[in-house]
Amino acid sequence: MSDAVPTVEGSEIALDADWNAAYIDGEWRRLDERERIEVVNPANGEHVTDTPAGNASDVDDAYAAATAAQEAWADTSPTERGAIIRRAATLLDEHEEAVREILAVEGGSVKAKQDIEFGGTVTLLHEVASFPLRVSGKHADSSIPGKENIVMREPVGTVGVISPWNVPLKLSMRAVAPALAVGNSVVLKPAEETPIAGGLLLARLFEMAGLPDGVLNVVTGEGATAGDRTASHDDCAVAAFTGSTEVGRLVGKNVVDHFGLPALELGGNNPHVVLEDADLDDAVNAGVFGSFWNQGQVCISINRHIVHEDVYDEYVERLAERAAELKIGDPLDDDVVIGPIINESQRDQMMNYVEETIEQGATLETGGDNDGLFVEPTVLSGVTNEMAAACNEHFGPIAPVIPFSDDEEAIEIANDTQYGLAGSVHSADRGHARDVADEIDVGMMHVNDQTVNVEPHMPFGGMKESGVGRYNGEWIIDEYTQAKWTSVQRESRQYPF
């Protein structure tokens, strides 16, 4: 129990509801003695709410509650666990308007981003509701006479989730809901910038859906304190983290130190390869969406446009024209396509990459400036793979375009990165596209499309320094369960002594 537990009502889903609490063991704990983290609207800098800066003690309380509740939750029938997940989906649907406002005001999500994040989360929940009845083992013969082998999948215990700010509702839910569905309890630490959509909103939804106390716990706070403890706690059986590769290394070390398992979806430097025989209408349309959706603030956004020299100039011209037409403004305006960057630190880093790339010899075709946190969609030509905006994950509305002369060079450029998350290849000849796509080292590849693709029944994750493990479908079920082998000797066995 926390050393101070004044509580607040937790039944309202609205931007202006009281979110100034952690959710531990079924209680909304005010934690009045903690410092507060201010949440601001990135579009105008206005105050949204305050949340507690939870510390290691609060995380310990959350794990104590989660560990105490997990066994009974695992014993709950799969039908009831699935029903609670479905009720959460229904509640999310019923509160769509309020949730969209939270996504827009707290995280800077424009309508096109809300559509995908909100709709994708509802779809995900309906898929996850089937998980309790999809956990399965196997029966196998034995080389020993009279023996049978049974392999069962059991919950790992308590899952620690550390979620990001860029797609907070969806990326928190994809880690939390499957863990609950297969019988685990959860401690969730959302990003400081988006504690509502990425954490406290989930607590409200599942509380209203009838999830037993202690099964889901949400502690808001800083990554260096609450986040560090979430992964390093001895009761954390799996640490599910989405974020930068740099922080992911620390999370992985923290959980492995006590023999827990990491589930890490990390950075990307995703190539969009346009071959000489590509349909440029399709390639440019895909390139615009893949680079500028959510201001490029997504791990699977297009980071590099790698374009054959025969179509390079036309592609650059058309991409720049389209980028210059995208409307910038407040996410509450339905016509806006480009909203604000989440904070000044992220903005400054991406603007530095643009400036450095121009100094290295690239040409600015459009954009390149900002007004506060609003960064213009930017297209850079004459880029090489070594330039700052190409070799780094810029995480902004920036489209560096790199020329190549043949397939081998395109593949070499695409693979010349420590990352291996997503990629796309365009060609009028699908066989040609597949030949190139198969040689690019990524966990997710899309032919004649772009890199921002997610389906709840398909494996999501990367190679190399883009992470460990896979989300969605049977792959996340395996991540969140562990195999137990039981053998049954049905007749007397002869031993050598």
Short mmCIF file of N, CA and C in Angstrom, two decimals, residues 173-301:
data_model
loop_
_atom_site.label_atom_id
_atom_site.label_comp_id
_atom_site.label_asym_id
_atom_site.label_seq_id
_atom_site.Cartn_x
_atom_site.Cartn_y
_atom_site.Cartn_z
N MET A 173 -2.02 -0.37 -25.84
CA MET A 173 -3.01 -1.44 -25.86
C MET A 173 -2.48 -2.72 -26.48
N ARG A 174 -1.62 -2.60 -27.50
CA ARG A 174 -1.11 -3.82 -28.15
C ARG A 174 -0.23 -4.63 -27.21
N ALA A 175 0.33 -3.97 -26.17
CA ALA A 175 1.14 -4.68 -25.18
C ALA A 175 0.30 -5.14 -24.00
N VAL A 176 -0.63 -4.28 -23.56
CA VAL A 176 -1.41 -4.56 -22.35
C VAL A 176 -2.49 -5.60 -22.59
N ALA A 177 -3.32 -5.40 -23.62
CA ALA A 177 -4.48 -6.26 -23.81
C ALA A 177 -4.11 -7.73 -24.03
N PRO A 178 -3.12 -8.06 -24.88
CA PRO A 178 -2.75 -9.47 -25.02
C PRO A 178 -2.23 -10.09 -23.72
N ALA A 179 -1.49 -9.31 -22.94
CA ALA A 179 -1.00 -9.84 -21.67
C ALA A 179 -2.16 -10.21 -20.75
N LEU A 180 -3.16 -9.33 -20.68
CA LEU A 180 -4.34 -9.62 -19.86
C LEU A 180 -5.10 -10.82 -20.42
N ALA A 181 -5.25 -10.87 -21.72
CA ALA A 181 -6.07 -11.91 -22.34
C ALA A 181 -5.58 -13.31 -22.04
N VAL A 182 -4.25 -13.48 -21.97
CA VAL A 182 -3.72 -14.83 -21.76
C VAL A 182 -3.44 -15.13 -20.30
N GLY A 183 -3.89 -14.24 -19.39
CA GLY A 183 -3.85 -14.57 -17.97
C GLY A 183 -2.78 -13.91 -17.15
N ASN A 184 -2.08 -12.93 -17.72
CA ASN A 184 -1.07 -12.20 -16.95
C ASN A 184 -1.67 -10.97 -16.29
N SER A 185 -1.00 -10.47 -15.27
CA SER A 185 -1.29 -9.14 -14.74
C SER A 185 -0.28 -8.17 -15.35
N VAL A 186 -0.53 -6.85 -15.20
CA VAL A 186 0.27 -5.85 -15.90
C VAL A 186 0.56 -4.67 -15.00
N VAL A 187 1.80 -4.16 -15.09
CA VAL A 187 2.18 -2.85 -14.56
C VAL A 187 2.57 -2.00 -15.76
N LEU A 188 1.87 -0.89 -15.96
CA LEU A 188 2.06 -0.04 -17.13
C LEU A 188 2.62 1.32 -16.71
N LYS A 189 3.72 1.72 -17.35
CA LYS A 189 4.29 3.06 -17.17
C LYS A 189 4.22 3.78 -18.51
N PRO A 190 3.25 4.71 -18.68
CA PRO A 190 3.14 5.42 -19.95
C PRO A 190 4.16 6.53 -20.07
N ALA A 191 4.32 7.04 -21.29
CA ALA A 191 5.23 8.15 -21.52
C ALA A 191 4.75 9.39 -20.78
N GLU A 192 5.71 10.21 -20.34
CA GLU A 192 5.38 11.43 -19.59
C GLU A 192 4.53 12.39 -20.40
N GLU A 193 4.75 12.44 -21.73
CA GLU A 193 4.02 13.39 -22.57
C GLU A 193 2.56 13.00 -22.78
N THR A 194 2.26 11.70 -22.74
CA THR A 194 0.91 11.22 -23.03
C THR A 194 0.42 10.23 -21.97
N PRO A 195 0.37 10.65 -20.71
CA PRO A 195 -0.02 9.70 -19.65
C PRO A 195 -1.49 9.31 -19.71
N ILE A 196 -2.34 10.14 -20.33
CA ILE A 196 -3.76 9.78 -20.40
C ILE A 196 -3.97 8.72 -21.46
N ALA A 197 -3.74 9.07 -22.72
CA ALA A 197 -4.00 8.14 -23.82
C ALA A 197 -3.17 6.88 -23.71
N GLY A 198 -1.95 6.99 -23.18
CA GLY A 198 -1.06 5.84 -23.12
C GLY A 198 -1.15 5.03 -21.84
N GLY A 199 -1.95 5.49 -20.85
CA GLY A 199 -1.96 4.76 -19.59
C GLY A 199 -3.25 4.86 -18.81
N LEU A 200 -3.56 6.06 -18.33
CA LEU A 200 -4.70 6.22 -17.42
C LEU A 200 -6.03 5.93 -18.12
N LEU A 201 -6.11 6.22 -19.41
CA LEU A 201 -7.31 5.89 -20.17
C LEU A 201 -7.53 4.38 -20.21
N LEU A 202 -6.46 3.62 -20.37
CA LEU A 202 -6.58 2.16 -20.38
C LEU A 202 -7.09 1.65 -19.03
N ALA A 203 -6.58 2.26 -17.95
CA ALA A 203 -7.05 1.87 -16.62
C ALA A 203 -8.55 2.11 -16.47
N ARG A 204 -9.03 3.26 -16.95
CA ARG A 204 -10.46 3.57 -16.86
C ARG A 204 -11.29 2.59 -17.68
N LEU A 205 -10.84 2.32 -18.90
CA LEU A 205 -11.58 1.40 -19.76
C LEU A 205 -11.72 0.02 -19.13
N PHE A 206 -10.61 -0.51 -18.63
CA PHE A 206 -10.66 -1.86 -18.08
C PHE A 206 -11.35 -1.88 -16.72
N GLU A 207 -11.25 -0.81 -15.95
CA GLU A 207 -12.00 -0.72 -14.71
C GLU A 207 -13.50 -0.77 -15.01
N MET A 208 -13.94 0.01 -15.98
CA MET A 208 -15.35 0.03 -16.37
C MET A 208 -15.78 -1.29 -17.00
N ALA A 209 -14.84 -2.00 -17.61
CA ALA A 209 -15.16 -3.29 -18.24
C ALA A 209 -15.25 -4.42 -17.24
N GLY A 210 -14.87 -4.18 -15.98
CA GLY A 210 -15.00 -5.21 -14.95
C GLY A 210 -13.74 -6.00 -14.67
N LEU A 211 -12.58 -5.49 -15.08
CA LEU A 211 -11.33 -6.19 -14.78
C LEU A 211 -11.11 -6.19 -13.27
N PRO A 212 -10.78 -7.33 -12.67
CA PRO A 212 -10.59 -7.37 -11.21
C PRO A 212 -9.47 -6.44 -10.74
N ASP A 213 -9.60 -5.96 -9.51
CA ASP A 213 -8.59 -5.07 -8.92
C ASP A 213 -7.22 -5.72 -8.95
N GLY A 214 -6.21 -4.91 -9.27
CA GLY A 214 -4.83 -5.37 -9.21
C GLY A 214 -4.31 -6.00 -10.47
N VAL A 215 -5.20 -6.38 -11.39
CA VAL A 215 -4.74 -7.06 -12.60
C VAL A 215 -4.04 -6.08 -13.54
N LEU A 216 -4.55 -4.85 -13.63
CA LEU A 216 -3.87 -3.80 -14.38
C LEU A 216 -3.59 -2.64 -13.45
N ASN A 217 -2.34 -2.19 -13.44
CA ASN A 217 -1.91 -1.07 -12.60
C ASN A 217 -1.15 -0.09 -13.48
N VAL A 218 -1.41 1.21 -13.28
CA VAL A 218 -0.77 2.24 -14.10
C VAL A 218 -0.09 3.25 -13.19
N VAL A 219 1.20 3.40 -13.37
CA VAL A 219 1.99 4.37 -12.60
C VAL A 219 2.59 5.37 -13.57
N THR A 220 2.19 6.63 -13.45
CA THR A 220 2.79 7.69 -14.26
C THR A 220 4.09 8.14 -13.62
N GLY A 221 5.01 8.65 -14.43
CA GLY A 221 6.28 9.11 -13.88
C GLY A 221 7.35 9.22 -14.93
N GLU A 222 8.53 9.58 -14.50
CA GLU A 222 9.68 9.75 -15.38
C GLU A 222 10.28 8.39 -15.74
N GLY A 223 10.89 8.32 -16.93
CA GLY A 223 11.50 7.08 -17.35
C GLY A 223 12.65 6.63 -16.47
N ALA A 224 13.44 7.60 -15.99
CA ALA A 224 14.63 7.26 -15.20
C ALA A 224 14.29 6.74 -13.81
N THR A 225 13.07 6.95 -13.36
CA THR A 225 12.67 6.47 -12.03
C THR A 225 11.61 5.38 -12.16
N ALA A 226 10.39 5.77 -12.48
CA ALA A 226 9.31 4.79 -12.59
C ALA A 226 9.57 3.80 -13.72
N GLY A 227 10.07 4.28 -14.85
CA GLY A 227 10.33 3.38 -15.97
C GLY A 227 11.43 2.38 -15.68
N ASP A 228 12.50 2.86 -15.08
CA ASP A 228 13.60 1.98 -14.74
C ASP A 228 13.16 0.88 -13.79
N ARG A 229 12.36 1.25 -12.80
CA ARG A 229 11.89 0.26 -11.83
C ARG A 229 10.92 -0.72 -12.45
N THR A 230 10.12 -0.27 -13.41
CA THR A 230 9.16 -1.16 -14.06
C THR A 230 9.86 -2.34 -14.71
N ALA A 231 11.00 -2.10 -15.37
CA ALA A 231 11.72 -3.18 -16.04
C ALA A 231 12.62 -3.96 -15.10
N SER A 232 13.14 -3.31 -14.06
CA SER A 232 14.13 -3.97 -13.20
C SER A 232 13.50 -4.72 -12.02
N HIS A 233 12.21 -4.56 -11.79
CA HIS A 233 11.57 -5.23 -10.65
C HIS A 233 11.65 -6.75 -10.82
N ASP A 234 11.95 -7.43 -9.74
CA ASP A 234 12.12 -8.89 -9.80
C ASP A 234 10.87 -9.62 -10.26
N ASP A 235 9.69 -9.03 -10.08
CA ASP A 235 8.45 -9.69 -10.49
C ASP A 235 8.08 -9.42 -11.94
N CYS A 236 8.92 -8.68 -12.65
CA CYS A 236 8.65 -8.42 -14.07
C CYS A 236 9.14 -9.61 -14.89
N ALA A 237 8.21 -10.42 -15.35
CA ALA A 237 8.57 -11.62 -16.11
C ALA A 237 8.90 -11.29 -17.56
N VAL A 238 8.19 -10.32 -18.14
CA VAL A 238 8.46 -9.82 -19.47
C VAL A 238 8.37 -8.30 -19.42
N ALA A 239 9.36 -7.62 -19.99
CA ALA A 239 9.32 -6.17 -20.11
C ALA A 239 9.03 -5.83 -21.56
N ALA A 240 7.84 -5.27 -21.81
CA ALA A 240 7.43 -4.87 -23.16
C ALA A 240 7.69 -3.38 -23.31
N PHE A 241 8.60 -3.03 -24.19
CA PHE A 241 9.01 -1.64 -24.36
C PHE A 241 8.95 -1.26 -25.82
N THR A 242 8.41 -0.08 -26.11
CA THR A 242 8.46 0.50 -27.44
C THR A 242 9.11 1.87 -27.32
N GLY A 243 10.17 2.10 -28.09
CA GLY A 243 10.87 3.37 -28.00
C GLY A 243 12.20 3.31 -28.71
N SER A 244 13.11 4.16 -28.31
CA SER A 244 14.40 4.26 -28.98
C SER A 244 15.27 3.06 -28.67
N THR A 245 16.19 2.79 -29.58
CA THR A 245 17.13 1.69 -29.38
C THR A 245 18.02 1.95 -28.17
N GLU A 246 18.40 3.21 -27.98
CA GLU A 246 19.26 3.56 -26.85
C GLU A 246 18.60 3.20 -25.52
N VAL A 247 17.36 3.61 -25.34
CA VAL A 247 16.65 3.29 -24.10
C VAL A 247 16.31 1.81 -24.05
N GLY A 248 16.00 1.22 -25.20
CA GLY A 248 15.68 -0.20 -25.24
C GLY A 248 16.80 -1.08 -24.72
N ARG A 249 18.04 -0.67 -25.00
CA ARG A 249 19.18 -1.43 -24.46
C ARG A 249 19.14 -1.45 -22.93
N LEU A 250 18.83 -0.32 -22.32
CA LEU A 250 18.76 -0.25 -20.86
C LEU A 250 17.62 -1.10 -20.32
N VAL A 251 16.46 -1.02 -20.98
CA VAL A 251 15.32 -1.82 -20.55
C VAL A 251 15.66 -3.31 -20.64
N GLY A 252 16.27 -3.70 -21.76
CA GLY A 252 16.64 -5.10 -21.92
C GLY A 252 17.61 -5.57 -20.86
N LYS A 253 18.59 -4.76 -20.54
CA LYS A 253 19.55 -5.13 -19.50
C LYS A 253 18.87 -5.24 -18.14
N ASN A 254 17.96 -4.32 -17.86
CA ASN A 254 17.27 -4.34 -16.57
C ASN A 254 16.45 -5.61 -16.38
N VAL A 255 15.74 -6.03 -17.40
CA VAL A 255 14.87 -7.20 -17.23
C VAL A 255 15.67 -8.50 -17.29
N VAL A 256 16.67 -8.55 -18.15
CA VAL A 256 17.47 -9.77 -18.26
C VAL A 256 18.28 -10.01 -16.99
N ASP A 257 18.62 -8.92 -16.28
CA ASP A 257 19.42 -9.05 -15.06
C ASP A 257 18.77 -9.96 -14.03
N HIS A 258 17.43 -9.99 -14.00
CA HIS A 258 16.76 -10.92 -13.07
C HIS A 258 16.09 -12.07 -13.83
N PHE A 259 16.58 -12.34 -15.05
CA PHE A 259 16.14 -13.45 -15.89
C PHE A 259 14.71 -13.31 -16.38
N GLY A 260 14.23 -12.07 -16.48
CA GLY A 260 13.02 -11.83 -17.22
C GLY A 260 13.35 -11.73 -18.71
N LEU A 261 12.31 -11.62 -19.52
CA LEU A 261 12.51 -11.60 -20.96
C LEU A 261 12.14 -10.23 -21.54
N PRO A 262 12.93 -9.73 -22.49
CA PRO A 262 12.60 -8.46 -23.14
C PRO A 262 11.73 -8.67 -24.37
N ALA A 263 10.76 -7.79 -24.55
CA ALA A 263 9.99 -7.70 -25.79
C ALA A 263 10.14 -6.26 -26.26
N LEU A 264 11.05 -6.01 -27.18
CA LEU A 264 11.50 -4.65 -27.50
C LEU A 264 11.21 -4.30 -28.95
N GLU A 265 10.41 -3.26 -29.17
CA GLU A 265 10.21 -2.73 -30.52
C GLU A 265 10.86 -1.36 -30.53
N LEU A 266 11.95 -1.25 -31.29
CA LEU A 266 12.85 -0.11 -31.15
C LEU A 266 12.88 0.74 -32.42
N GLY A 267 14.00 1.38 -32.68
CA GLY A 267 14.08 2.37 -33.75
C GLY A 267 14.07 1.77 -35.14
N GLY A 268 13.91 2.65 -36.13
CA GLY A 268 13.93 2.22 -37.52
C GLY A 268 14.56 3.29 -38.41
N ASN A 269 15.07 2.84 -39.55
CA ASN A 269 15.55 3.75 -40.60
C ASN A 269 15.05 3.15 -41.90
N ASN A 270 13.76 3.34 -42.14
CA ASN A 270 13.02 2.51 -43.08
C ASN A 270 13.14 3.01 -44.53
N PRO A 271 13.53 2.11 -45.45
CA PRO A 271 13.71 2.49 -46.85
C PRO A 271 12.42 2.33 -47.67
N HIS A 272 12.20 3.27 -48.56
CA HIS A 272 11.12 3.23 -49.54
C HIS A 272 11.81 3.20 -50.90
N VAL A 273 11.90 2.03 -51.51
CA VAL A 273 12.70 1.84 -52.73
C VAL A 273 11.78 1.94 -53.94
N VAL A 274 12.13 2.83 -54.86
CA VAL A 274 11.35 3.05 -56.07
C VAL A 274 12.21 2.61 -57.26
N LEU A 275 11.85 1.48 -57.87
CA LEU A 275 12.60 0.93 -58.98
C LEU A 275 12.27 1.68 -60.28
N GLU A 276 13.09 1.46 -61.31
CA GLU A 276 12.96 2.25 -62.53
C GLU A 276 11.63 2.02 -63.25
N ASP A 277 10.98 0.87 -63.02
CA ASP A 277 9.73 0.57 -63.70
C ASP A 277 8.52 0.78 -62.79
N ALA A 278 8.68 1.54 -61.71
CA ALA A 278 7.57 1.76 -60.77
C ALA A 278 6.52 2.66 -61.37
N ASP A 279 5.28 2.49 -60.91
CA ASP A 279 4.21 3.43 -61.20
C ASP A 279 4.43 4.63 -60.28
N LEU A 280 4.83 5.77 -60.85
CA LEU A 280 5.20 6.91 -60.01
C LEU A 280 4.02 7.50 -59.26
N ASP A 281 2.82 7.41 -59.82
CA ASP A 281 1.64 7.87 -59.08
C ASP A 281 1.53 7.11 -57.76
N ASP A 282 1.61 5.79 -57.86
CA ASP A 282 1.50 4.96 -56.65
C ASP A 282 2.68 5.20 -55.72
N ALA A 283 3.87 5.29 -56.27
CA ALA A 283 5.07 5.43 -55.44
C ALA A 283 5.08 6.75 -54.69
N VAL A 284 4.68 7.83 -55.37
CA VAL A 284 4.65 9.14 -54.71
C VAL A 284 3.53 9.20 -53.68
N ASN A 285 2.33 8.70 -54.02
CA ASN A 285 1.24 8.67 -53.05
C ASN A 285 1.66 7.94 -51.79
N ALA A 286 2.29 6.77 -51.97
CA ALA A 286 2.75 6.00 -50.81
C ALA A 286 3.83 6.76 -50.05
N GLY A 287 4.73 7.40 -50.80
CA GLY A 287 5.83 8.12 -50.16
C GLY A 287 5.35 9.28 -49.32
N VAL A 288 4.33 10.01 -49.79
CA VAL A 288 3.78 11.13 -49.03
C VAL A 288 3.17 10.64 -47.73
N PHE A 289 2.33 9.62 -47.82
CA PHE A 289 1.70 9.11 -46.61
C PHE A 289 2.74 8.54 -45.65
N GLY A 290 3.65 7.72 -46.16
CA GLY A 290 4.62 7.04 -45.31
C GLY A 290 5.59 7.95 -44.62
N SER A 291 5.84 9.14 -45.22
CA SER A 291 6.77 10.09 -44.60
C SER A 291 6.09 11.06 -43.65
N PHE A 292 4.85 11.44 -43.96
CA PHE A 292 4.26 12.58 -43.26
C PHE A 292 3.09 12.24 -42.34
N TRP A 293 2.63 10.98 -42.31
CA TRP A 293 1.61 10.60 -41.35
C TRP A 293 2.15 10.78 -39.93
N ASN A 294 1.38 11.45 -39.09
CA ASN A 294 1.78 11.74 -37.72
C ASN A 294 3.10 12.52 -37.67
N GLN A 295 3.29 13.41 -38.66
CA GLN A 295 4.50 14.24 -38.72
C GLN A 295 5.77 13.40 -38.77
N GLY A 296 5.66 12.17 -39.26
CA GLY A 296 6.83 11.30 -39.31
C GLY A 296 7.24 10.75 -37.97
N GLN A 297 6.43 10.99 -36.95
CA GLN A 297 6.78 10.56 -35.59
C GLN A 297 6.28 9.13 -35.34
N VAL A 298 6.83 8.20 -36.08
CA VAL A 298 6.44 6.80 -35.92
C VAL A 298 7.60 5.93 -36.36
N CYS A 299 7.83 4.87 -35.62
CA CYS A 299 9.01 4.04 -35.86
C CYS A 299 9.03 3.44 -37.25
N ILE A 300 7.85 3.24 -37.87
CA ILE A 300 7.79 2.59 -39.17
C ILE A 300 7.60 3.58 -40.32
N SER A 301 7.76 4.88 -40.04
CA SER A 301 7.63 5.85 -41.12
C SER A 301 8.80 5.70 -42.11
#
